[in-house]
mmCIF file with all atom_site columns, C-alpha atoms and ligand atoms in Angstrom:
data_model
loop_
_atom_site.group_PDB
_atom_site.id
_atom_site.type_symbol
_atom_site.label_atom_id
_atom_site.label_alt_id
_atom_site.label_comp_id
_atom_site.label_asym_id
_atom_site.label_entity_id
_atom_site.label_seq_id
_atom_site.pdbx_PDB_ins_code
_atom_site.Cartn_x
_atom_site.Cartn_y
_atom_site.Cartn_z
_atom_site.occupancy
_atom_site.B_iso_or_equiv
_atom_site.pdbx_formal_charge
_atom_site.auth_seq_id
_atom_site.auth_comp_id
_atom_site.auth_asym_id
_atom_site.auth_atom_id
_atom_site.pdbx_PDB_model_num
ATOM   1   C CA  . UNK A 1 1   ? -12.604 17.011  10.167  1.00 0.00 ? 1   UNK A CA  1
ATOM   2   C CA  . UNK A 1 2   ? -11.468 19.695  12.576  1.00 0.00 ? 2   UNK A CA  1
ATOM   3   C CA  . UNK A 1 3   ? -7.867  18.497  12.758  1.00 0.00 ? 3   UNK A CA  1
ATOM   4   C CA  . UNK A 1 4   ? -7.246  17.969  9.050   1.00 0.00 ? 4   UNK A CA  1
ATOM   5   C CA  . UNK A 1 5   ? -7.395  21.138  6.997   1.00 0.00 ? 5   UNK A CA  1
ATOM   6   C CA  . UNK A 1 6   ? -4.842  20.212  4.380   1.00 0.00 ? 6   UNK A CA  1
ATOM   7   C CA  . UNK A 1 7   ? -4.093  16.859  2.705   1.00 0.00 ? 7   UNK A CA  1
ATOM   8   C CA  . UNK A 1 8   ? -0.943  16.107  0.742   1.00 0.00 ? 8   UNK A CA  1
ATOM   9   C CA  . UNK A 1 9   ? -1.743  13.644  -2.013  1.00 0.00 ? 9   UNK A CA  1
ATOM   10  C CA  . UNK A 1 10  ? 0.832   11.456  -3.828  1.00 0.00 ? 10  UNK A CA  1
ATOM   11  C CA  . UNK A 1 11  ? -0.257  9.704   -6.994  1.00 0.00 ? 11  UNK A CA  1
ATOM   12  C CA  . UNK A 1 12  ? 0.741   8.697   -10.477 1.00 0.00 ? 12  UNK A CA  1
ATOM   13  C CA  . UNK A 1 13  ? 1.899   11.046  -13.195 1.00 0.00 ? 13  UNK A CA  1
ATOM   14  C CA  . UNK A 1 14  ? -0.032  8.656   -15.479 1.00 0.00 ? 14  UNK A CA  1
ATOM   15  C CA  . UNK A 1 15  ? -3.725  7.872   -15.240 1.00 0.00 ? 15  UNK A CA  1
ATOM   16  C CA  . UNK A 1 16  ? -3.383  4.074   -15.325 1.00 0.00 ? 16  UNK A CA  1
ATOM   17  C CA  . UNK A 1 17  ? -5.778  1.741   -17.091 1.00 0.00 ? 17  UNK A CA  1
ATOM   18  C CA  . UNK A 1 18  ? -8.416  1.131   -14.410 1.00 0.00 ? 18  UNK A CA  1
ATOM   19  C CA  . UNK A 1 19  ? -11.340 3.559   -14.715 1.00 0.00 ? 19  UNK A CA  1
ATOM   20  C CA  . UNK A 1 20  ? -12.199 2.917   -11.050 1.00 0.00 ? 20  UNK A CA  1
ATOM   21  C CA  . UNK A 1 21  ? -8.860  4.459   -10.044 1.00 0.00 ? 21  UNK A CA  1
ATOM   22  C CA  . UNK A 1 22  ? -9.676  7.608   -12.004 1.00 0.00 ? 22  UNK A CA  1
ATOM   23  C CA  . UNK A 1 23  ? -13.171 7.710   -10.556 1.00 0.00 ? 23  UNK A CA  1
ATOM   24  C CA  . UNK A 1 24  ? -11.726 7.499   -7.040  1.00 0.00 ? 24  UNK A CA  1
ATOM   25  C CA  . UNK A 1 25  ? -9.296  10.332  -7.815  1.00 0.00 ? 25  UNK A CA  1
ATOM   26  C CA  . UNK A 1 26  ? -12.164 12.523  -9.026  1.00 0.00 ? 26  UNK A CA  1
ATOM   27  C CA  . UNK A 1 27  ? -14.265 11.617  -6.010  1.00 0.00 ? 27  UNK A CA  1
ATOM   28  C CA  . UNK A 1 28  ? -11.432 12.489  -3.656  1.00 0.00 ? 28  UNK A CA  1
ATOM   29  C CA  . UNK A 1 29  ? -10.808 15.874  -5.313  1.00 0.00 ? 29  UNK A CA  1
ATOM   30  C CA  . UNK A 1 30  ? -14.486 16.746  -5.093  1.00 0.00 ? 30  UNK A CA  1
ATOM   31  C CA  . UNK A 1 31  ? -14.818 15.532  -1.501  1.00 0.00 ? 31  UNK A CA  1
ATOM   32  C CA  . UNK A 1 32  ? -11.865 17.613  -0.349  1.00 0.00 ? 32  UNK A CA  1
ATOM   33  C CA  . UNK A 1 33  ? -13.419 20.725  -1.895  1.00 0.00 ? 33  UNK A CA  1
ATOM   34  C CA  . UNK A 1 34  ? -16.782 20.005  -0.288  1.00 0.00 ? 34  UNK A CA  1
ATOM   35  C CA  . UNK A 1 35  ? -15.191 19.627  3.133   1.00 0.00 ? 35  UNK A CA  1
ATOM   36  C CA  . UNK A 1 36  ? -12.980 22.682  2.810   1.00 0.00 ? 36  UNK A CA  1
ATOM   37  C CA  . UNK A 1 37  ? -9.779  20.616  2.982   1.00 0.00 ? 37  UNK A CA  1
ATOM   38  C CA  . UNK A 1 38  ? -6.921  22.093  0.975   1.00 0.00 ? 38  UNK A CA  1
ATOM   39  C CA  . UNK A 1 39  ? -5.326  19.754  -1.585  1.00 0.00 ? 39  UNK A CA  1
ATOM   40  C CA  . UNK A 1 40  ? -1.526  19.823  -1.721  1.00 0.00 ? 40  UNK A CA  1
ATOM   41  C CA  . UNK A 1 41  ? -0.138  17.901  -4.698  1.00 0.00 ? 41  UNK A CA  1
ATOM   42  C CA  . UNK A 1 42  ? 2.755   17.622  -7.139  1.00 0.00 ? 42  UNK A CA  1
ATOM   43  C CA  . UNK A 1 43  ? 1.608   20.525  -9.296  1.00 0.00 ? 43  UNK A CA  1
ATOM   44  C CA  . UNK A 1 44  ? 1.260   18.733  -12.649 1.00 0.00 ? 44  UNK A CA  1
ATOM   45  C CA  . UNK A 1 45  ? -1.712  18.496  -14.998 1.00 0.00 ? 45  UNK A CA  1
ATOM   46  C CA  . UNK A 1 46  ? -0.871  14.976  -16.082 1.00 0.00 ? 46  UNK A CA  1
ATOM   47  C CA  . UNK A 1 47  ? -2.199  11.608  -14.906 1.00 0.00 ? 47  UNK A CA  1
ATOM   48  C CA  . UNK A 1 48  ? -3.867  10.968  -11.576 1.00 0.00 ? 48  UNK A CA  1
ATOM   49  C CA  . UNK A 1 49  ? -2.328  14.186  -10.289 1.00 0.00 ? 49  UNK A CA  1
ATOM   50  C CA  . UNK A 1 50  ? -4.204  16.294  -12.813 1.00 0.00 ? 50  UNK A CA  1
ATOM   51  C CA  . UNK A 1 51  ? -7.435  14.372  -12.244 1.00 0.00 ? 51  UNK A CA  1
ATOM   52  C CA  . UNK A 1 52  ? -7.499  14.982  -8.466  1.00 0.00 ? 52  UNK A CA  1
ATOM   53  C CA  . UNK A 1 53  ? -6.544  18.641  -8.884  1.00 0.00 ? 53  UNK A CA  1
ATOM   54  C CA  . UNK A 1 54  ? -9.093  19.328  -11.637 1.00 0.00 ? 54  UNK A CA  1
ATOM   55  C CA  . UNK A 1 55  ? -11.906 17.692  -9.668  1.00 0.00 ? 55  UNK A CA  1
ATOM   56  C CA  . UNK A 1 56  ? -11.039 19.689  -6.565  1.00 0.00 ? 56  UNK A CA  1
ATOM   57  C CA  . UNK A 1 57  ? -10.845 22.974  -8.501  1.00 0.00 ? 57  UNK A CA  1
ATOM   58  C CA  . UNK A 1 58  ? -14.093 22.256  -10.372 1.00 0.00 ? 58  UNK A CA  1
ATOM   59  C CA  . UNK A 1 59  ? -15.857 21.825  -7.028  1.00 0.00 ? 59  UNK A CA  1
ATOM   60  C CA  . UNK A 1 60  ? -14.472 25.147  -5.786  1.00 0.00 ? 60  UNK A CA  1
ATOM   61  C CA  . UNK A 1 61  ? -11.632 23.732  -3.674  1.00 0.00 ? 61  UNK A CA  1
ATOM   62  C CA  . UNK A 1 62  ? -8.272  25.202  -2.752  1.00 0.00 ? 62  UNK A CA  1
ATOM   63  C CA  . UNK A 1 63  ? -5.354  23.521  -4.515  1.00 0.00 ? 63  UNK A CA  1
ATOM   64  C CA  . UNK A 1 64  ? -1.645  24.022  -3.903  1.00 0.00 ? 64  UNK A CA  1
ATOM   65  C CA  . UNK A 1 65  ? 0.778   22.562  -6.473  1.00 0.00 ? 65  UNK A CA  1
ATOM   66  C CA  . UNK A 1 66  ? 4.454   22.086  -5.628  1.00 0.00 ? 66  UNK A CA  1
ATOM   67  C CA  . UNK A 1 67  ? 6.591   21.249  -8.644  1.00 0.00 ? 67  UNK A CA  1
ATOM   68  C CA  . UNK A 1 68  ? 10.351  21.071  -9.186  1.00 0.00 ? 68  UNK A CA  1
ATOM   69  C CA  . UNK A 1 69  ? 11.676  23.392  -11.921 1.00 0.00 ? 69  UNK A CA  1
ATOM   70  C CA  . UNK A 1 70  ? 12.951  20.338  -13.801 1.00 0.00 ? 70  UNK A CA  1
ATOM   71  C CA  . UNK A 1 71  ? 9.400   18.959  -14.194 1.00 0.00 ? 71  UNK A CA  1
ATOM   72  C CA  . UNK A 1 72  ? 7.519   22.143  -15.076 1.00 0.00 ? 72  UNK A CA  1
ATOM   73  C CA  . UNK A 1 73  ? 7.283   21.148  -18.726 1.00 0.00 ? 73  UNK A CA  1
ATOM   74  C CA  . UNK A 1 74  ? 7.432   17.325  -18.404 1.00 0.00 ? 74  UNK A CA  1
ATOM   75  C CA  . UNK A 1 75  ? 4.522   17.193  -15.968 1.00 0.00 ? 75  UNK A CA  1
ATOM   76  C CA  . UNK A 1 76  ? 2.833   20.288  -17.434 1.00 0.00 ? 76  UNK A CA  1
ATOM   77  C CA  . UNK A 1 77  ? 2.641   22.608  -14.440 1.00 0.00 ? 77  UNK A CA  1
ATOM   78  C CA  . UNK A 1 78  ? -1.021  23.234  -13.685 1.00 0.00 ? 78  UNK A CA  1
ATOM   79  C CA  . UNK A 1 79  ? -1.749  26.885  -14.414 1.00 0.00 ? 79  UNK A CA  1
ATOM   80  C CA  . UNK A 1 80  ? -5.215  26.994  -12.829 1.00 0.00 ? 80  UNK A CA  1
ATOM   81  C CA  . UNK A 1 81  ? -4.296  25.976  -9.290  1.00 0.00 ? 81  UNK A CA  1
ATOM   82  C CA  . UNK A 1 82  ? -4.890  28.345  -6.398  1.00 0.00 ? 82  UNK A CA  1
ATOM   83  C CA  . UNK A 1 83  ? -1.168  28.460  -5.615  1.00 0.00 ? 83  UNK A CA  1
ATOM   84  C CA  . UNK A 1 84  ? 1.744   27.041  -7.647  1.00 0.00 ? 84  UNK A CA  1
ATOM   85  C CA  . UNK A 1 85  ? 5.161   26.809  -6.016  1.00 0.00 ? 85  UNK A CA  1
ATOM   86  C CA  . UNK A 1 86  ? 8.095   26.076  -8.332  1.00 0.00 ? 86  UNK A CA  1
ATOM   87  C CA  . UNK A 1 87  ? 10.880  24.607  -6.193  1.00 0.00 ? 87  UNK A CA  1
ATOM   88  C CA  . UNK A 1 88  ? 14.501  23.746  -6.877  1.00 0.00 ? 88  UNK A CA  1
ATOM   89  C CA  . UNK A 1 89  ? 14.437  19.957  -6.683  1.00 0.00 ? 89  UNK A CA  1
ATOM   90  C CA  . UNK A 1 90  ? 12.554  16.775  -5.796  1.00 0.00 ? 90  UNK A CA  1
ATOM   91  C CA  . UNK A 1 91  ? 13.716  16.870  -2.177  1.00 0.00 ? 91  UNK A CA  1
ATOM   92  C CA  . UNK A 1 92  ? 12.430  20.366  -1.695  1.00 0.00 ? 92  UNK A CA  1
ATOM   93  C CA  . UNK A 1 93  ? 9.095   19.307  -3.204  1.00 0.00 ? 93  UNK A CA  1
ATOM   94  C CA  . UNK A 1 94  ? 8.719   16.495  -0.667  1.00 0.00 ? 94  UNK A CA  1
ATOM   95  C CA  . UNK A 1 95  ? 9.687   18.725  2.238   1.00 0.00 ? 95  UNK A CA  1
ATOM   96  C CA  . UNK A 1 96  ? 7.380   21.558  1.200   1.00 0.00 ? 96  UNK A CA  1
ATOM   97  C CA  . UNK A 1 97  ? 4.457   19.167  0.616   1.00 0.00 ? 97  UNK A CA  1
ATOM   98  C CA  . UNK A 1 98  ? 4.675   17.650  4.094   1.00 0.00 ? 98  UNK A CA  1
ATOM   99  C CA  . UNK A 1 99  ? 5.209   21.051  5.709   1.00 0.00 ? 99  UNK A CA  1
ATOM   100 C CA  . UNK A 1 100 ? 1.850   22.185  4.357   1.00 0.00 ? 100 UNK A CA  1
ATOM   101 C CA  . UNK A 1 101 ? -0.105  19.062  5.297   1.00 0.00 ? 101 UNK A CA  1
ATOM   102 C CA  . UNK A 1 102 ? -2.058  17.790  8.304   1.00 0.00 ? 102 UNK A CA  1
ATOM   103 C CA  . UNK A 1 103 ? -2.182  14.307  6.748   1.00 0.00 ? 103 UNK A CA  1
ATOM   104 C CA  . UNK A 1 104 ? -0.768  12.561  3.681   1.00 0.00 ? 104 UNK A CA  1
ATOM   105 C CA  . UNK A 1 105 ? -2.411  10.126  1.278   1.00 0.00 ? 105 UNK A CA  1
ATOM   106 C CA  . UNK A 1 106 ? -1.401  7.908   -1.610  1.00 0.00 ? 106 UNK A CA  1
ATOM   107 C CA  . UNK A 1 107 ? -3.540  7.046   -4.597  1.00 0.00 ? 107 UNK A CA  1
ATOM   108 C CA  . UNK A 1 108 ? -2.392  4.533   -7.210  1.00 0.00 ? 108 UNK A CA  1
ATOM   109 C CA  . UNK A 1 109 ? 0.894   5.454   -8.847  1.00 0.00 ? 109 UNK A CA  1
ATOM   110 C CA  . UNK A 1 110 ? 4.287   4.025   -9.727  1.00 0.00 ? 110 UNK A CA  1
ATOM   111 C CA  . UNK A 1 111 ? 7.876   4.611   -8.626  1.00 0.00 ? 111 UNK A CA  1
ATOM   112 C CA  . UNK A 1 112 ? 7.507   8.326   -7.870  1.00 0.00 ? 112 UNK A CA  1
ATOM   113 C CA  . UNK A 1 113 ? 4.444   7.659   -5.730  1.00 0.00 ? 113 UNK A CA  1
ATOM   114 C CA  . UNK A 1 114 ? 6.216   4.787   -3.946  1.00 0.00 ? 114 UNK A CA  1
ATOM   115 C CA  . UNK A 1 115 ? 9.231   6.981   -3.311  1.00 0.00 ? 115 UNK A CA  1
ATOM   116 C CA  . UNK A 1 116 ? 7.109   9.752   -1.823  1.00 0.00 ? 116 UNK A CA  1
ATOM   117 C CA  . UNK A 1 117 ? 5.049   7.312   0.226   1.00 0.00 ? 117 UNK A CA  1
ATOM   118 C CA  . UNK A 1 118 ? 8.066   5.451   1.588   1.00 0.00 ? 118 UNK A CA  1
ATOM   119 C CA  . UNK A 1 119 ? 9.808   8.683   2.462   1.00 0.00 ? 119 UNK A CA  1
ATOM   120 C CA  . UNK A 1 120 ? 6.743   9.813   4.401   1.00 0.00 ? 120 UNK A CA  1
ATOM   121 C CA  . UNK A 1 121 ? 6.716   6.451   6.227   1.00 0.00 ? 121 UNK A CA  1
ATOM   122 C CA  . UNK A 1 122 ? 10.434  6.553   7.021   1.00 0.00 ? 122 UNK A CA  1
ATOM   123 C CA  . UNK A 1 123 ? 10.239  10.187  8.112   1.00 0.00 ? 123 UNK A CA  1
ATOM   124 C CA  . UNK A 1 124 ? 7.467   9.133   10.448  1.00 0.00 ? 124 UNK A CA  1
ATOM   125 C CA  . UNK A 1 125 ? 9.599   6.209   11.658  1.00 0.00 ? 125 UNK A CA  1
ATOM   126 C CA  . UNK A 1 126 ? 12.403  8.545   12.671  1.00 0.00 ? 126 UNK A CA  1
ATOM   127 C CA  . UNK A 1 127 ? 10.005  11.033  14.228  1.00 0.00 ? 127 UNK A CA  1
ATOM   128 C CA  . UNK A 1 128 ? 10.219  13.880  11.718  1.00 0.00 ? 128 UNK A CA  1
ATOM   129 C CA  . UNK A 1 129 ? 6.426   14.014  11.614  1.00 0.00 ? 129 UNK A CA  1
ATOM   130 C CA  . UNK A 1 130 ? 3.450   12.202  13.073  1.00 0.00 ? 130 UNK A CA  1
ATOM   131 C CA  . UNK A 1 131 ? 0.942   12.780  10.308  1.00 0.00 ? 131 UNK A CA  1
ATOM   132 C CA  . UNK A 1 132 ? -1.553  10.076  9.352   1.00 0.00 ? 132 UNK A CA  1
ATOM   133 C CA  . UNK A 1 133 ? -0.537  8.231   6.152   1.00 0.00 ? 133 UNK A CA  1
ATOM   134 C CA  . UNK A 1 134 ? -3.619  6.968   4.357   1.00 0.00 ? 134 UNK A CA  1
ATOM   135 C CA  . UNK A 1 135 ? -3.514  4.558   1.435   1.00 0.00 ? 135 UNK A CA  1
ATOM   136 C CA  . UNK A 1 136 ? -6.484  4.771   -0.882  1.00 0.00 ? 136 UNK A CA  1
ATOM   137 C CA  . UNK A 1 137 ? -6.616  1.047   -1.589  1.00 0.00 ? 137 UNK A CA  1
ATOM   138 C CA  . UNK A 1 138 ? -9.005  1.253   -4.503  1.00 0.00 ? 138 UNK A CA  1
ATOM   139 C CA  . UNK A 1 139 ? -9.423  -2.209  -6.061  1.00 0.00 ? 139 UNK A CA  1
ATOM   140 C CA  . UNK A 1 140 ? -6.783  -3.495  -3.631  1.00 0.00 ? 140 UNK A CA  1
ATOM   141 C CA  . UNK A 1 141 ? -4.044  -1.509  -5.385  1.00 0.00 ? 141 UNK A CA  1
ATOM   142 C CA  . UNK A 1 142 ? -1.806  -1.296  -2.309  1.00 0.00 ? 142 UNK A CA  1
ATOM   143 C CA  . UNK A 1 143 ? -2.150  -4.901  -1.134  1.00 0.00 ? 143 UNK A CA  1
ATOM   144 C CA  . UNK A 1 144 ? 1.181   -6.038  -2.691  1.00 0.00 ? 144 UNK A CA  1
ATOM   145 C CA  . UNK A 1 145 ? 2.983   -3.246  -0.860  1.00 0.00 ? 145 UNK A CA  1
ATOM   146 C CA  . UNK A 1 146 ? 1.278   -4.103  2.431   1.00 0.00 ? 146 UNK A CA  1
ATOM   147 C CA  . UNK A 1 147 ? 2.268   -7.753  1.919   1.00 0.00 ? 147 UNK A CA  1
ATOM   148 C CA  . UNK A 1 148 ? 5.865   -6.658  1.438   1.00 0.00 ? 148 UNK A CA  1
ATOM   149 C CA  . UNK A 1 149 ? 5.744   -4.675  4.685   1.00 0.00 ? 149 UNK A CA  1
ATOM   150 C CA  . UNK A 1 150 ? 4.297   -7.748  6.460   1.00 0.00 ? 150 UNK A CA  1
ATOM   151 C CA  . UNK A 1 151 ? 7.067   -9.852  4.905   1.00 0.00 ? 151 UNK A CA  1
ATOM   152 C CA  . UNK A 1 152 ? 9.720   -7.447  6.206   1.00 0.00 ? 152 UNK A CA  1
ATOM   153 C CA  . UNK A 1 153 ? 8.163   -7.768  9.675   1.00 0.00 ? 153 UNK A CA  1
ATOM   154 C CA  . UNK A 1 154 ? 7.954   -11.588 9.435   1.00 0.00 ? 154 UNK A CA  1
ATOM   155 C CA  . UNK A 1 155 ? 11.632  -11.705 8.463   1.00 0.00 ? 155 UNK A CA  1
ATOM   156 C CA  . UNK A 1 156 ? 12.549  -9.700  11.540  1.00 0.00 ? 156 UNK A CA  1
ATOM   157 C CA  . UNK A 1 157 ? 13.346  -6.371  9.902   1.00 0.00 ? 157 UNK A CA  1
ATOM   158 C CA  . UNK A 1 158 ? 10.765  -4.489  11.890  1.00 0.00 ? 158 UNK A CA  1
ATOM   159 C CA  . UNK A 1 159 ? 7.906   -4.840  14.315  1.00 0.00 ? 159 UNK A CA  1
ATOM   160 C CA  . UNK A 1 160 ? 4.160   -4.420  13.892  1.00 0.00 ? 160 UNK A CA  1
ATOM   161 C CA  . UNK A 1 161 ? 4.785   -0.709  14.409  1.00 0.00 ? 161 UNK A CA  1
ATOM   162 C CA  . UNK A 1 162 ? 5.753   -0.517  10.736  1.00 0.00 ? 162 UNK A CA  1
ATOM   163 C CA  . UNK A 1 163 ? 2.276   -1.642  9.715   1.00 0.00 ? 163 UNK A CA  1
ATOM   164 C CA  . UNK A 1 164 ? 0.678   0.872   12.064  1.00 0.00 ? 164 UNK A CA  1
ATOM   165 C CA  . UNK A 1 165 ? 2.070   3.769   10.027  1.00 0.00 ? 165 UNK A CA  1
ATOM   166 C CA  . UNK A 1 166 ? -0.339  2.957   7.207   1.00 0.00 ? 166 UNK A CA  1
ATOM   167 C CA  . UNK A 1 167 ? -4.051  3.561   7.457   1.00 0.00 ? 167 UNK A CA  1
ATOM   168 C CA  . UNK A 1 168 ? -5.814  1.627   4.714   1.00 0.00 ? 168 UNK A CA  1
ATOM   169 C CA  . UNK A 1 169 ? -9.039  2.982   3.219   1.00 0.00 ? 169 UNK A CA  1
ATOM   170 C CA  . UNK A 1 170 ? -10.848 1.019   0.520   1.00 0.00 ? 170 UNK A CA  1
ATOM   171 C CA  . UNK A 1 171 ? -13.017 3.935   -0.554  1.00 0.00 ? 171 UNK A CA  1
ATOM   172 C CA  . UNK A 1 172 ? -12.902 7.730   -0.483  1.00 0.00 ? 172 UNK A CA  1
ATOM   173 C CA  . UNK A 1 173 ? -15.638 7.603   2.135   1.00 0.00 ? 173 UNK A CA  1
ATOM   174 C CA  . UNK A 1 174 ? -13.462 5.376   4.356   1.00 0.00 ? 174 UNK A CA  1
ATOM   175 C CA  . UNK A 1 175 ? -10.552 7.721   3.808   1.00 0.00 ? 175 UNK A CA  1
ATOM   176 C CA  . UNK A 1 176 ? -12.582 10.729  4.906   1.00 0.00 ? 176 UNK A CA  1
ATOM   177 C CA  . UNK A 1 177 ? -13.800 8.828   7.972   1.00 0.00 ? 177 UNK A CA  1
ATOM   178 C CA  . UNK A 1 178 ? -10.180 7.972   8.863   1.00 0.00 ? 178 UNK A CA  1
ATOM   179 C CA  . UNK A 1 179 ? -9.162  11.602  8.458   1.00 0.00 ? 179 UNK A CA  1
ATOM   180 C CA  . UNK A 1 180 ? -12.101 12.768  10.544  1.00 0.00 ? 180 UNK A CA  1
ATOM   181 C CA  . UNK A 1 181 ? -10.911 10.507  13.396  1.00 0.00 ? 181 UNK A CA  1
ATOM   182 C CA  . UNK A 1 182 ? -7.256  11.488  13.062  1.00 0.00 ? 182 UNK A CA  1
ATOM   183 C CA  . UNK A 1 183 ? -5.681  13.281  16.008  1.00 0.00 ? 183 UNK A CA  1
ATOM   184 C CA  . UNK A 1 184 ? -4.090  16.683  15.496  1.00 0.00 ? 184 UNK A CA  1
ATOM   185 C CA  . UNK A 1 185 ? -0.341  16.537  14.762  1.00 0.00 ? 185 UNK A CA  1
ATOM   186 C CA  . UNK A 1 186 ? 1.567   16.847  18.048  1.00 0.00 ? 186 UNK A CA  1
ATOM   187 C CA  . UNK A 1 187 ? 4.329   18.974  16.589  1.00 0.00 ? 187 UNK A CA  1
ATOM   188 C CA  . UNK A 1 188 ? 5.170   20.866  13.433  1.00 0.00 ? 188 UNK A CA  1
ATOM   189 C CA  . UNK A 1 189 ? 7.387   19.105  10.879  1.00 0.00 ? 189 UNK A CA  1
ATOM   190 C CA  . UNK A 1 190 ? 9.570   22.241  10.694  1.00 0.00 ? 190 UNK A CA  1
ATOM   191 C CA  . UNK A 1 191 ? 10.540  21.857  14.382  1.00 0.00 ? 191 UNK A CA  1
ATOM   192 C CA  . UNK A 1 192 ? 12.151  18.442  13.793  1.00 0.00 ? 192 UNK A CA  1
ATOM   193 C CA  . UNK A 1 193 ? 13.555  19.036  10.323  1.00 0.00 ? 193 UNK A CA  1
ATOM   194 C CA  . UNK A 1 194 ? 15.669  21.990  11.346  1.00 0.00 ? 194 UNK A CA  1
HETATM 195 P P1  . AMP B 2 .   ? 4.919   8.086   -10.650 1.00 0.00 ? 1   AMP B P1  1
HETATM 196 O O1  . AMP B 2 .   ? 4.211   7.425   -9.511  1.00 0.00 ? 1   AMP B O1  1
HETATM 197 O O2  . AMP B 2 .   ? 6.207   7.420   -11.007 1.00 0.00 ? 1   AMP B O2  1
HETATM 198 O O3  . AMP B 2 .   ? 4.022   8.340   -11.822 1.00 0.00 ? 1   AMP B O3  1
HETATM 199 O O4  . AMP B 2 .   ? 5.360   9.521   -10.100 1.00 0.00 ? 1   AMP B O4  1
HETATM 200 C C1  . AMP B 2 .   ? 4.439   10.310  -9.406  1.00 0.00 ? 1   AMP B C1  1
HETATM 201 C C2  . AMP B 2 .   ? 5.044   11.603  -9.005  1.00 0.00 ? 1   AMP B C2  1
HETATM 202 O O5  . AMP B 2 .   ? 6.158   11.393  -8.152  1.00 0.00 ? 1   AMP B O5  1
HETATM 203 C C3  . AMP B 2 .   ? 5.547   12.426  -10.158 1.00 0.00 ? 1   AMP B C3  1
HETATM 204 O O6  . AMP B 2 .   ? 5.000   13.719  -10.021 1.00 0.00 ? 1   AMP B O6  1
HETATM 205 C C4  . AMP B 2 .   ? 7.042   12.476  -9.954  1.00 0.00 ? 1   AMP B C4  1
HETATM 206 O O7  . AMP B 2 .   ? 7.559   13.705  -10.353 1.00 0.00 ? 1   AMP B O7  1
HETATM 207 C C5  . AMP B 2 .   ? 7.155   12.333  -8.480  1.00 0.00 ? 1   AMP B C5  1
HETATM 208 N N1  . AMP B 2 .   ? 8.479   11.889  -8.045  1.00 0.00 ? 1   AMP B N1  1
HETATM 209 C C6  . AMP B 2 .   ? 9.252   10.936  -8.592  1.00 0.00 ? 1   AMP B C6  1
HETATM 210 N N2  . AMP B 2 .   ? 10.404  10.788  -7.916  1.00 0.00 ? 1   AMP B N2  1
HETATM 211 C C7  . AMP B 2 .   ? 10.381  11.711  -6.917  1.00 0.00 ? 1   AMP B C7  1
HETATM 212 C C8  . AMP B 2 .   ? 11.303  12.088  -5.884  1.00 0.00 ? 1   AMP B C8  1
HETATM 213 N N3  . AMP B 2 .   ? 12.476  11.471  -5.723  1.00 0.00 ? 1   AMP B N3  1
HETATM 214 N N4  . AMP B 2 .   ? 10.917  13.093  -5.049  1.00 0.00 ? 1   AMP B N4  1
HETATM 215 C C9  . AMP B 2 .   ? 9.740   13.720  -5.206  1.00 0.00 ? 1   AMP B C9  1
HETATM 216 N N5  . AMP B 2 .   ? 8.841   13.406  -6.147  1.00 0.00 ? 1   AMP B N5  1
HETATM 217 C C10 . AMP B 2 .   ? 9.145   12.412  -7.002  1.00 0.00 ? 1   AMP B C10 1
#
């Protein structure tokens, strides 16, 4: 895991109804701690976000929360994290999260998670970063999204390159294996953003 020391995780502000999703979130938090990979996340205590962060902290991991001022009370800013950054807005949150990461990952979530995930994919498309984007496809959660990407390609709105941005892992173990194989980023996000 030499190249990946920090993982930015996007996931739901709700915990969903599938216990296997929550179990995967806990397993990921614990696994990151055990491997000494820093967790960067949205900074809230609620939903899947809180579950990953709590599991990572309980296993002795390092957790960085990045939360917009507007959401400090709505998403219950997590007071126990190693580092909590309160930022001005949603855009700053996304920028600061990717700046701190060597890879990004999405767990099940809704519109906010989709927004963050798609922005990471489109930022990669325009060359703002070259970080691996891993989908934790627990119980096939991301299959409808992957079908939509394939549909966009089939309809001529992109090439197979679009699909190559997403690494799909069915389990936490597969995700860790993908991260272990990931090349080091070739440039810092900050260089291209400026
Ligand atoms: P959801 O998947 O809708 O439960 O949202 C998951 C997380 O995405 C929440 O922490 C939201 O605050 C966050 N989020 C929603 N919209 C945005 C946005 N435009 N930029 C950054 N984060 C967002």
